[in-house]
Structures are given as structure tokens and as C-alpha cells.
Amino acid sequence: MSHQAVPQKPADDPAFVLPSLLSGLSYPLCIGGLIALVGGAFLGTTSLGGRFGMSAYLTAYMYALTIALGSLFFVLIQHLSRAGWSVVVRRIAELMMMMVIPLAVLFLPIGYAAYSGSLYSWSDPGYQAEHGVPAVVWAEKLRWLNADWFAIRAVIYLSVWCTTAWWYFSKSQQQDQTGEITLTERMQARSGPCVILFAFCTSFAAFDWVMSLAPMWFSTMFGVYIFTGSILSAHCAVALLSFVLQKQGAMRDEVTVEHYHDLGKLIFGFICFWGYISFSQYMLIWYGNIPEETHWYATRYPGFSEAWGPISIGLMVLHWGVPFAGIMSRHVRRRPWAVAFWSAYILVLHFVDLYWAIMPEAGVEGFGAMVGLASALLCAVGMIALMLGLVLILASSSKLIPVRDPRLGESLAFENF
């Protein structure tokens, strides 16, 4: 690897520093977010019971976690592919991927709920008899779905994510100081094994933390379904935060229309991939017509559920059809404000997607579902505010782009064909 052109600005240029307005919001966001998060979980618990409150918390948790994991994957895949175009926006993804560390702490209530039986049905001693599950089948399920083994696996997943995120972030920060090209080479060399570990941990965490809410349901595609939402939401978050930072005066010359164009192409591609995985999972279960598989969709099927059926239809139209048409055009993708708009839109629908996947297993419909939506929204707003505040705190002690990355010159000069 050879050094590319040097940056157009010195490394201490104010354009690479977090704007003071955003820096001043960091601690208020953290405090307000924590209050809203606790308040949302409390609302759900006091109104509809512990399972509903914890389901709302889990929805908010998975929303923040999927964005952080998608950002981690973004960083890994840029190093794996030796990409040059993305260097100027990669630091934003690096900052967001570091949120897996506080999210590891915020997993503790979910771990406690697995032991107490207040969230997962498989931890309820009466579940087998109540649902008529054959004893031999239930015994096999509990070999995997038991609180001790659940906790051990969670520690493994979180350890892999946190270690990977910290290592890549620390090396990137070190390169800001030293400019050593060997740091890029080391990050590239480790990206392949890290992607493999990431894939296993993300898939099995999706099985454990979301799919096991319905312990008798199974789908080998569910891990890919969660991953798709993760990487889609991460690209949207990178594009949206880049736009906000530029509006505040940072990175004005470094992140160009060409970078928004590429982010828009990736968002469009993963919208297609999300739609493909969503339909494929449904189609395979539909034509297989196996009762153990179909009951999960029956709960959410139009005509079977007044609360969840319309959301199923809405996701097909609003989460796939509308953004598919909206960001398809090259003319849209070359307008930063339009890419930011569609990014914000998709991030809202990503929350709806996770709400649809998690909350029906809490077993409340009608008015209860509306209270649950308010609880989950409050939790999600609180979780995102808390994570955004922590990102801003981390960003205030970091450069907004990797100022001594050997491919920075290539990124600055990047143009689409």
C-alpha cells in the first residue's frame, strides 16, 4: 500500500472538531435520555405488567443495538474491501459502533428478566402445560433456552462486539496521532476473521434475544433479517449524522455529493435486500405450512389480528415500497438533503419493524397495544438520546474524520462514474 495525497487541511483544522453547539448537547441528551428510558419502561410495567414493560425496553434496546452493530459491520467491511471512498464518513460509524460498550451494560435488565421470567416465555415454568408442548420437545428446547446458558452466550456476544469495536476504534485513533500505515494493514488483516465472528454472534443474538420470545417458533433466516435491518439503519445513521454535522459547519469540504451518492446507493441496495429477506422468510414458512412455523405470522397476519395485521401491511408499503421508489433515482441520491430525509424516514420505519417483531409476544392488543406503543416510543426516544449523547461525548475528544488515514486523499478526490 502506498500513501495517497495528503489532506487538504491540517489535522487540527476546526472542520474536523465537533461543533460547540452539538458538544453542549451531549450531557443534557444523556440525562434526558436516561429519564425517558426509565420512564417508558415504568409506564409499560405499571400499565400492562412486567412483560410488557420489559418488551418495550427490549424494543428500544434492539433499536440502538442494531444501529451500533450495523456501524461495526460498516467499519469492518470497509477495511476488508480496502475501500477508499468511505474514509471521510468512516469515523462517524466508528463513533456509533463504540456504543456497543454502554449497551453491554444496558443489557443487564434483559439478563435479569431472563432469570426472573418477566420477559421470555421459556423461563415460565407453566408454559409447557399451558401451550400443550410435548415434554420431549420442551426438554430439547430447554437445552438451549435456559437462563444460565442464555447468560453465558450473551457474555460471549457482547464480549466479541465490544472487543472488536474497541480495538478498531483505538487503532484508528492511534493513527490520527502517528499516521502509521501499518495500523491500516493490521486492521485490514483482522477484518476477515472479525466479520466471521460478527456474523455468528449477530445471528445467534437475534435468535436468543428476539426470536426466543416465541420459544416454539424457528426460522433460520431470522438472524439475516435482523442483520439486514442493522446495516440498513447504520448507513442511514451515517448519512443523517454527516448531514447534521455539515449543517453545523464541520466537514463541509470533505464529505461531498459523491459520498452521499454512494451512501444513497447502499441504502437503496439494502432496502431491496431487506424486502427480499422479509418476503423470502414469509414465503418459505407459508408454503411449508408447518404449524410450529406459521403461528408467529398468524399473530401478525391481516384478518387474524386487528392490531398487528395493519402494521404488517404498512411495513410492506412504507418500509419497502415507498423508500424503494423514493431513493431509486440518481437525482435524489445526489442531493444531500434528500438522502438525509430518506435516512430519517427509514430509521423511523426500522423502529416500527422491531416493534412489530417484538411486541406481539407480550400478548396485549387493542388499547393495551396503544399504551405499549407509547411506552416503547418513550423507551426508544430515551435510548437514542442517551446513545447520541454518548456519541457526542466521544466525538468531542476525537477528530470527525481519520485525518492521517493513508487512503484519505483517495476519499477526498472520490468521484462516481
GROMACS .gro file of C-alpha atoms in nm:
model
  417
    1MET     CA    1   0.000   0.000   0.000
    2SER     CA    2   0.131   0.345  -0.084
    3HIS     CA    3   0.042   0.675   0.074
    4GLN     CA    4  -0.226   0.876  -0.102
    5ALA     CA    5  -0.245   1.253  -0.128
    6VAL     CA    6  -0.219   1.443   0.199
    7PRO     CA    7  -0.531   1.605   0.350
    8GLN     CA    8  -0.633   1.942   0.213
    9LYS     CA    9  -0.644   2.084   0.566
   10PRO     CA   10  -0.415   2.045   0.870
   11ALA     CA   11  -0.516   1.780   1.120
   12ASP     CA   12  -0.608   2.043   1.381
   13ASP     CA   13  -0.844   2.231   1.148
   14PRO     CA   14  -1.175   2.328   1.319
   15ALA     CA   15  -1.364   2.145   1.043
   16PHE     CA   16  -1.253   1.818   1.200
   17VAL     CA   17  -1.372   1.911   1.550
   18LEU     CA   18  -1.723   1.861   1.688
   19PRO     CA   19  -1.915   2.192   1.669
   20SER     CA   20  -1.968   2.358   2.007
   21LEU     CA   21  -2.348   2.352   1.978
   22LEU     CA   22  -2.353   1.974   1.944
   23SER     CA   23  -2.088   1.931   2.213
   24GLY     CA   24  -2.304   2.130   2.455
   25LEU     CA   25  -2.598   1.897   2.393
   26SER     CA   26  -2.414   1.583   2.499
   27TYR     CA   27  -2.483   1.574   2.872
   28PRO     CA   28  -2.844   1.702   2.850
   29LEU     CA   29  -2.913   1.429   2.596
   30CYS     CA   30  -2.764   1.164   2.824
   31ILE     CA   31  -2.959   1.278   3.129
   32GLY     CA   32  -3.287   1.333   2.944
   33GLY     CA   33  -3.249   1.007   2.755
   34LEU     CA   34  -3.192   0.807   3.073
   35ILE     CA   35  -3.500   0.962   3.234
   36ALA     CA   36  -3.715   0.888   2.927
   37LEU     CA   37  -3.583   0.532   2.904
   38VAL     CA   38  -3.666   0.454   3.267
   39GLY     CA   39  -3.999   0.635   3.235
   40GLY     CA   40  -4.101   0.435   2.928
   41ALA     CA   41  -4.021   0.103   3.092
   42PHE     CA   42  -4.204   0.214   3.409
   43LEU     CA   43  -4.512   0.318   3.208
   44GLY     CA   44  -4.531  -0.018   3.035
   45THR     CA   45  -4.475  -0.213   3.357
   46THR     CA   46  -4.728  -0.025   3.571
   47SER     CA   47  -4.994  -0.013   3.295
   48LEU     CA   48  -4.970  -0.361   3.144
   49GLY     CA   49  -4.733  -0.568   3.356
   50GLY     CA   50  -4.366  -0.655   3.376
   51ARG     CA   51  -4.355  -0.849   3.050
   52PHE     CA   52  -4.491  -0.555   2.856
   53GLY     CA   53  -4.255  -0.307   3.021
   54MET     CA   54  -3.954  -0.527   2.950
   55SER     CA   55  -4.072  -0.586   2.593
   56ALA     CA   56  -4.080  -0.209   2.540
   57TYR     CA   57  -3.730  -0.185   2.686
   58LEU     CA   58  -3.610  -0.470   2.462
   59THR     CA   59  -3.754  -0.296   2.155
   60ALA     CA   60  -3.562   0.023   2.236
   61TYR     CA   61  -3.250  -0.176   2.320
   62MET     CA   62  -3.255  -0.369   1.993
   63TYR     CA   63  -3.314  -0.045   1.802
   64ALA     CA   64  -2.998   0.112   1.942
   65LEU     CA   65  -2.802  -0.213   1.923
   66THR     CA   66  -2.884  -0.278   1.558
   67ILE     CA   67  -2.759   0.068   1.459
   68ALA     CA   68  -2.438   0.015   1.659
   69LEU     CA   69  -2.385  -0.333   1.512
   70GLY     CA   70  -2.455  -0.210   1.161
   71SER     CA   71  -2.193   0.061   1.216
   72LEU     CA   72  -1.944  -0.201   1.336
   73PHE     CA   73  -2.008  -0.406   1.024
   74PHE     CA   74  -1.968  -0.094   0.809
   75VAL     CA   75  -1.621  -0.034   0.956
   76LEU     CA   76  -1.519  -0.398   0.918
   77ILE     CA   77  -1.635  -0.426   0.559
   78GLN     CA   78  -1.456  -0.103   0.458
   79HIS     CA   79  -1.129  -0.247   0.587
   80LEU     CA   80  -1.199  -0.590   0.440
   81SER     CA   81  -1.264  -0.444   0.094
   82ARG     CA   82  -0.979  -0.189   0.121
   83ALA     CA   83  -1.233   0.082   0.039
   84GLY     CA   84  -1.104   0.433  -0.011
   85TRP     CA   85  -1.423   0.627  -0.085
   86SER     CA   86  -1.564   0.590   0.269
   87VAL     CA   87  -1.272   0.722   0.475
   88VAL     CA   88  -1.428   1.065   0.535
   89VAL     CA   89  -1.751   0.916   0.677
   90ARG     CA   90  -1.596   0.612   0.848
   91ARG     CA   91  -1.521   0.795   1.173
   92ILE     CA   92  -1.894   0.857   1.224
   93ALA     CA   93  -1.953   0.483   1.201
   94GLU     CA   94  -1.660   0.424   1.436
   95LEU     CA   95  -1.815   0.654   1.695
   96MET     CA   96  -2.153   0.480   1.669
   97MET     CA   97  -2.007   0.129   1.685
   98MET     CA   98  -1.850   0.215   2.020
   99MET     CA   99  -2.200   0.231   2.166
  100VAL     CA  100  -2.192  -0.149   2.195
  101ILE     CA  101  -1.990  -0.093   2.514
  102PRO     CA  102  -2.257   0.104   2.709
  103LEU     CA  103  -2.519  -0.121   2.551
  104ALA     CA  104  -2.342  -0.418   2.711
  105VAL     CA  105  -2.416  -0.258   3.049
  106LEU     CA  106  -2.774  -0.179   2.946
  107PHE     CA  107  -2.825  -0.547   2.867
  108LEU     CA  108  -2.831  -0.626   3.241
  109PRO     CA  109  -3.209  -0.568   3.280
  110ILE     CA  110  -3.271  -0.811   2.993
  111GLY     CA  111  -3.043  -1.069   3.153
  112TYR     CA  112  -3.225  -1.025   3.484
  113ALA     CA  113  -3.560  -1.065   3.306
  114ALA     CA  114  -3.442  -1.397   3.163
  115TYR     CA  115  -3.381  -1.524   3.517
  116SER     CA  116  -3.698  -1.377   3.668
  117GLY     CA  117  -3.936  -1.492   3.395
  118SER     CA  118  -4.063  -1.138   3.331
  119LEU     CA  119  -3.980  -1.133   2.958
  120TYR     CA  120  -3.912  -1.473   2.799
  121SER     CA  121  -4.184  -1.739   2.798
  122TRP     CA  122  -3.932  -2.022   2.810
  123SER     CA  123  -3.838  -1.913   3.163
  124ASP     CA  124  -4.202  -1.956   3.275
  125PRO     CA  125  -4.244  -2.300   3.443
  126GLY     CA  126  -4.607  -2.321   3.333
  127TYR     CA  127  -4.550  -2.251   2.963
  128GLN     CA  128  -4.526  -2.615   2.854
  129ALA     CA  129  -4.851  -2.725   3.016
  130GLU     CA  130  -5.040  -2.411   2.916
  131HIS     CA  131  -4.949  -2.449   2.547
  132GLY     CA  132  -4.960  -2.829   2.530
  133VAL     CA  133  -4.599  -2.869   2.422
  134PRO     CA  134  -4.486  -3.235   2.427
  135ALA     CA  135  -4.246  -3.298   2.715
  136VAL     CA  136  -3.972  -3.442   2.492
  137VAL     CA  137  -3.987  -3.137   2.262
  138TRP     CA  138  -3.979  -2.894   2.553
  139ALA     CA  139  -3.684  -3.075   2.709
  140GLU     CA  140  -3.487  -3.031   2.387
  141LYS     CA  141  -3.583  -2.662   2.373
  142LEU     CA  142  -3.463  -2.605   2.728
  143ARG     CA  143  -3.121  -2.747   2.648
  144TRP     CA  144  -3.065  -2.419   2.463
  145LEU     CA  145  -3.322  -2.188   2.623
  146ASN     CA  146  -3.225  -2.178   2.988
  147ALA     CA  147  -3.118  -1.876   3.190
  148ASP     CA  148  -2.761  -1.987   3.268
  149TRP     CA  149  -2.670  -2.079   2.911
  150PHE     CA  150  -2.856  -1.770   2.786
  151ALA     CA  151  -2.636  -1.551   3.008
  152ILE     CA  152  -2.314  -1.724   2.901
  153ARG     CA  153  -2.397  -1.676   2.534
  154ALA     CA  154  -2.486  -1.310   2.593
  155VAL     CA  155  -2.147  -1.253   2.756
  156ILE     CA  156  -1.978  -1.411   2.452
  157TYR     CA  157  -2.170  -1.200   2.201
  158LEU     CA  158  -2.118  -0.874   2.388
  159SER     CA  159  -1.751  -0.950   2.453
  160VAL     CA  160  -1.684  -1.013   2.083
  161TRP     CA  161  -1.863  -0.694   1.976
  162CYS     CA  162  -1.709  -0.474   2.246
  163THR     CA  163  -1.357  -0.607   2.193
  164THR     CA  164  -1.379  -0.568   1.816
  165ALA     CA  165  -1.524  -0.217   1.834
  166TRP     CA  166  -1.271  -0.100   2.094
  167TRP     CA  167  -0.974  -0.246   1.904
  168TYR     CA  168  -1.068  -0.085   1.572
  169PHE     CA  169  -1.154   0.247   1.732
  170SER     CA  170  -0.830   0.260   1.933
  171LYS     CA  171  -0.619   0.178   1.627
  172SER     CA  172  -0.796   0.442   1.421
  173GLN     CA  173  -0.741   0.698   1.696
  174GLN     CA  174  -0.377   0.597   1.724
  175GLN     CA  175  -0.334   0.651   1.353
  176ASP     CA  176  -0.467   1.006   1.392
  177GLN     CA  177  -0.164   1.073   1.611
  178THR     CA  178   0.109   0.872   1.439
  179GLY     CA  179  -0.002   0.828   1.078
  180GLU     CA  180   0.146   0.476   1.078
  181ILE     CA  181   0.043   0.286   0.768
  182THR     CA  182   0.098  -0.045   0.949
  183LEU     CA  183  -0.210   0.027   1.161
  184THR     CA  184  -0.427   0.021   0.847
  185GLU     CA  185  -0.259  -0.302   0.738
  186ARG     CA  186  -0.330  -0.463   1.078
  187MET     CA  187  -0.694  -0.353   1.070
  188GLN     CA  188  -0.729  -0.494   0.719
  189ALA     CA  189  -0.566  -0.825   0.815
  190ARG     CA  190  -0.802  -0.881   1.109
  191SER     CA  191  -1.120  -0.772   0.931
  192GLY     CA  192  -1.188  -1.113   0.773
  193PRO     CA  193  -1.191  -1.315   1.099
  194CYS     CA  194  -1.381  -1.033   1.270
  195VAL     CA  195  -1.655  -1.040   1.006
  196ILE     CA  196  -1.697  -1.416   1.060
  197LEU     CA  197  -1.722  -1.372   1.437
  198PHE     CA  198  -1.961  -1.081   1.386
  199ALA     CA  199  -2.188  -1.291   1.164
  200PHE     CA  200  -2.214  -1.576   1.413
  201CYS     CA  201  -2.268  -1.352   1.715
  202THR     CA  202  -2.526  -1.130   1.546
  203SER     CA  203  -2.728  -1.423   1.412
  204PHE     CA  204  -2.734  -1.613   1.740
  205ALA     CA  205  -2.809  -1.300   1.941
  206ALA     CA  206  -3.110  -1.240   1.714
  207PHE     CA  207  -3.224  -1.597   1.782
  208ASP     CA  208  -3.171  -1.566   2.158
  209TRP     CA  209  -3.295  -1.216   2.231
  210VAL     CA  210  -3.581  -1.172   1.983
  211MET     CA  211  -3.685  -1.499   1.821
  212SER     CA  212  -3.695  -1.686   2.153
  213LEU     CA  213  -3.974  -1.454   2.270
  214ALA     CA  214  -4.186  -1.712   2.082
  215PRO     CA  215  -3.998  -2.022   2.203
  216MET     CA  216  -4.173  -2.271   1.975
  217TRP     CA  217  -4.109  -2.068   1.659
  218PHE     CA  218  -3.797  -2.106   1.450
  219SER     CA  219  -3.659  -1.953   1.132
  220THR     CA  220  -3.305  -1.993   1.005
  221MET     CA  221  -3.343  -1.661   0.819
  222PHE     CA  222  -3.427  -1.453   1.124
  223GLY     CA  223  -3.064  -1.371   1.202
  224VAL     CA  224  -3.016  -1.238   0.849
  225TYR     CA  225  -3.341  -1.042   0.886
  226ILE     CA  226  -3.207  -0.861   1.194
  227PHE     CA  227  -2.866  -0.811   1.031
  228THR     CA  228  -3.028  -0.654   0.723
  229GLY     CA  229  -3.212  -0.403   0.938
  230SER     CA  230  -2.887  -0.333   1.123
  231ILE     CA  231  -2.674  -0.248   0.822
  232LEU     CA  232  -2.957  -0.055   0.654
  233SER     CA  233  -3.015   0.160   0.963
  234ALA     CA  234  -2.639   0.215   1.008
  235HIS     CA  235  -2.600   0.354   0.657
  236CYS     CA  236  -2.896   0.582   0.722
  237ALA     CA  237  -2.749   0.699   1.053
  238VAL     CA  238  -2.410   0.771   0.891
  239ALA     CA  239  -2.575   0.975   0.614
  240LEU     CA  240  -2.803   1.164   0.854
  241LEU     CA  241  -2.529   1.248   1.105
  242SER     CA  242  -2.296   1.357   0.824
  243PHE     CA  243  -2.565   1.596   0.701
  244VAL     CA  244  -2.628   1.736   1.051
  245LEU     CA  245  -2.256   1.785   1.115
  246GLN     CA  246  -2.213   1.966   0.784
  247LYS     CA  247  -2.506   2.193   0.865
  248GLN     CA  248  -2.320   2.283   1.184
  249GLY     CA  249  -2.006   2.373   0.988
  250ALA     CA  250  -1.799   2.055   1.016
  251MET     CA  251  -1.656   1.852   0.725
  252ARG     CA  252  -1.806   2.086   0.467
  253ASP     CA  253  -1.537   2.027   0.205
  254GLU     CA  254  -1.457   1.665   0.291
  255VAL     CA  255  -1.800   1.495   0.262
  256THR     CA  256  -1.926   1.572  -0.086
  257VAL     CA  257  -2.221   1.491  -0.309
  258GLU     CA  258  -2.021   1.189  -0.428
  259HIS     CA  259  -2.018   1.036  -0.079
  260TYR     CA  260  -2.392   1.097  -0.031
  261HIS     CA  261  -2.447   0.936  -0.370
  262ASP     CA  262  -2.264   0.621  -0.260
  263LEU     CA  263  -2.441   0.613   0.077
  264GLY     CA  264  -2.770   0.651  -0.110
  265LYS     CA  265  -2.682   0.359  -0.337
  266LEU     CA  266  -2.606   0.142  -0.035
  267ILE     CA  267  -2.930   0.246   0.134
  268PHE     CA  268  -3.122   0.159  -0.182
  269GLY     CA  269  -2.943  -0.175  -0.209
  270PHE     CA  270  -3.017  -0.274   0.149
  271ILE     CA  271  -3.380  -0.163   0.117
  272CYS     CA  272  -3.403  -0.419  -0.163
  273PHE     CA  273  -3.220  -0.677   0.047
  274TRP     CA  274  -3.449  -0.614   0.347
  275GLY     CA  275  -3.755  -0.664   0.126
  276TYR     CA  276  -3.606  -0.980  -0.024
  277ILE     CA  277  -3.524  -1.137   0.313
  278SER     CA  278  -3.859  -1.037   0.463
  279PHE     CA  279  -4.055  -1.186   0.176
  280SER     CA  280  -3.836  -1.497   0.150
  281GLN     CA  281  -3.880  -1.578   0.519
  282TYR     CA  282  -4.257  -1.540   0.489
  283MET     CA  283  -4.282  -1.732   0.160
  284LEU     CA  284  -4.084  -2.032   0.286
  285ILE     CA  285  -4.295  -2.056   0.600
  286TRP     CA  286  -4.618  -2.002   0.407
  287TYR     CA  287  -4.571  -2.281   0.154
  288GLY     CA  288  -4.417  -2.514   0.414
  289ASN     CA  289  -4.735  -2.470   0.621
  290ILE     CA  290  -4.582  -2.626   0.935
  291PRO     CA  291  -4.778  -2.525   1.249
  292GLU     CA  292  -4.461  -2.468   1.454
  293GLU     CA  293  -4.355  -2.205   1.199
  294THR     CA  294  -4.682  -2.042   1.094
  295HIS     CA  295  -4.813  -1.935   1.435
  296TRP     CA  296  -4.564  -1.645   1.453
  297TYR     CA  297  -4.700  -1.499   1.130
  298ALA     CA  298  -5.060  -1.582   1.224
  299THR     CA  299  -5.024  -1.347   1.521
  300ARG     CA  300  -4.930  -1.069   1.280
  301TYR     CA  301  -5.147  -1.166   0.982
  302PRO     CA  302  -5.414  -0.928   0.846
  303GLY     CA  303  -5.754  -1.067   0.942
  304PHE     CA  304  -5.617  -1.258   1.240
  305SER     CA  305  -5.507  -0.956   1.439
  306GLU     CA  306  -5.667  -0.614   1.437
  307ALA     CA  307  -5.364  -0.454   1.600
  308TRP     CA  308  -5.073  -0.617   1.417
  309GLY     CA  309  -5.223  -0.700   1.076
  310PRO     CA  310  -5.230  -0.338   0.954
  311ILE     CA  311  -4.870  -0.292   1.069
  312SER     CA  312  -4.771  -0.592   0.856
  313ILE     CA  313  -4.930  -0.429   0.553
  314GLY     CA  314  -4.780  -0.094   0.646
  315LEU     CA  315  -4.428  -0.237   0.661
  316MET     CA  316  -4.459  -0.379   0.310
  317VAL     CA  317  -4.572  -0.046   0.170
  318LEU     CA  318  -4.392   0.208   0.388
  319HIS     CA  319  -4.069   0.028   0.478
  320TRP     CA  320  -4.006  -0.116   0.134
  321GLY     CA  321  -4.225   0.027  -0.142
  322VAL     CA  322  -4.208   0.397  -0.056
  323PRO     CA  323  -3.830   0.427   0.011
  324PHE     CA  324  -3.759   0.192  -0.282
  325ALA     CA  325  -3.926   0.442  -0.514
  326GLY     CA  326  -3.806   0.744  -0.318
  327ILE     CA  327  -3.430   0.681  -0.328
  328MET     CA  328  -3.406   0.490  -0.655
  329SER     CA  329  -3.326   0.794  -0.866
  330ARG     CA  330  -2.970   0.914  -0.912
  331HIS     CA  331  -3.100   1.270  -0.891
  332VAL     CA  332  -3.230   1.205  -0.539
  333ARG     CA  333  -2.911   1.034  -0.426
  334ARG     CA  334  -2.704   1.332  -0.539
  335ARG     CA  335  -2.896   1.573  -0.315
  336PRO     CA  336  -2.765   1.554   0.044
  337TRP     CA  337  -3.088   1.688   0.195
  338ALA     CA  338  -3.289   1.420   0.013
  339VAL     CA  339  -3.056   1.141   0.128
  340ALA     CA  340  -3.083   1.277   0.484
  341PHE     CA  341  -3.464   1.289   0.459
  342TRP     CA  342  -3.493   0.929   0.342
  343SER     CA  343  -3.241   0.821   0.601
  344ALA     CA  344  -3.452   0.972   0.880
  345TYR     CA  345  -3.764   0.817   0.729
  346ILE     CA  346  -3.611   0.468   0.716
  347LEU     CA  347  -3.479   0.498   1.071
  348VAL     CA  348  -3.836   0.560   1.192
  349LEU     CA  349  -3.963   0.258   0.998
  350HIS     CA  350  -3.678   0.047   1.137
  351PHE     CA  351  -3.821   0.109   1.484
  352VAL     CA  352  -4.167   0.006   1.362
  353ASP     CA  353  -4.015  -0.312   1.217
  354LEU     CA  354  -3.858  -0.408   1.550
  355TYR     CA  355  -4.175  -0.312   1.738
  356TRP     CA  356  -4.370  -0.546   1.508
  357ALA     CA  357  -4.120  -0.828   1.567
  358ILE     CA  358  -4.106  -0.798   1.947
  359MET     CA  359  -4.421  -0.652   2.099
  360PRO     CA  360  -4.688  -0.902   1.982
  361GLU     CA  361  -4.528  -1.166   2.206
  362ALA     CA  362  -4.621  -0.952   2.507
  363GLY     CA  363  -4.979  -1.065   2.438
  364VAL     CA  364  -5.164  -0.732   2.450
  365GLU     CA  365  -5.387  -0.590   2.178
  366GLY     CA  366  -5.644  -0.313   2.141
  367PHE     CA  367  -5.599  -0.023   2.383
  368GLY     CA  368  -5.316  -0.208   2.553
  369ALA     CA  369  -5.123  -0.208   2.227
  370MET     CA  370  -5.159   0.171   2.209
  371VAL     CA  371  -5.028   0.211   2.564
  372GLY     CA  372  -4.748  -0.027   2.470
  373LEU     CA  373  -4.666   0.185   2.165
  374ALA     CA  374  -4.637   0.495   2.385
  375SER     CA  375  -4.417   0.302   2.628
  376ALA     CA  376  -4.195   0.165   2.351
  377LEU     CA  377  -4.167   0.506   2.182
  378LEU     CA  378  -4.066   0.671   2.510
  379CYS     CA  379  -3.808   0.398   2.569
  380ALA     CA  380  -3.676   0.432   2.214
  381VAL     CA  381  -3.651   0.811   2.229
  382GLY     CA  382  -3.472   0.780   2.562
  383MET     CA  383  -3.234   0.512   2.437
  384ILE     CA  384  -3.145   0.703   2.121
  385ALA     CA  385  -3.099   1.029   2.313
  386LEU     CA  386  -2.872   0.851   2.560
  387MET     CA  387  -2.668   0.688   2.282
  388LEU     CA  388  -2.648   1.013   2.084
  389GLY     CA  389  -2.528   1.197   2.393
  390LEU     CA  390  -2.257   0.937   2.449
  391VAL     CA  391  -2.155   0.957   2.082
  392LEU     CA  392  -2.119   1.335   2.114
  393ILE     CA  393  -1.910   1.298   2.431
  394LEU     CA  394  -1.681   1.055   2.250
  395ALA     CA  395  -1.672   1.276   1.940
  396SER     CA  396  -1.571   1.580   2.144
  397SER     CA  397  -1.237   1.413   2.221
  398SER     CA  398  -1.184   1.282   1.867
  399LYS     CA  399  -1.141   1.403   1.512
  400LEU     CA  400  -1.452   1.376   1.294
  401ILE     CA  401  -1.255   1.209   1.014
  402PRO     CA  402  -0.945   0.985   1.021
  403VAL     CA  403  -0.706   1.269   0.944
  404ARG     CA  404  -0.399   1.052   0.882
  405ASP     CA  405  -0.557   0.753   0.713
  406PRO     CA  406  -0.340   0.658   0.411
  407ARG     CA  407  -0.649   0.649   0.187
  408LEU     CA  408  -0.780   0.991   0.291
  409GLY     CA  409  -0.655   1.151  -0.030
  410GLU     CA  410  -0.842   0.892  -0.235
  411SER     CA  411  -1.159   0.964  -0.037
  412LEU     CA  412  -1.124   1.340  -0.078
  413ALA     CA  413  -1.083   1.301  -0.454
  414PHE     CA  414  -1.358   1.041  -0.492
  415GLU     CA  415  -1.600   1.073  -0.783
  416ASN     CA  416  -1.876   0.842  -0.907
  417PHE     CA  417  -1.878   0.727  -1.266
   0.00000   0.00000   0.00000
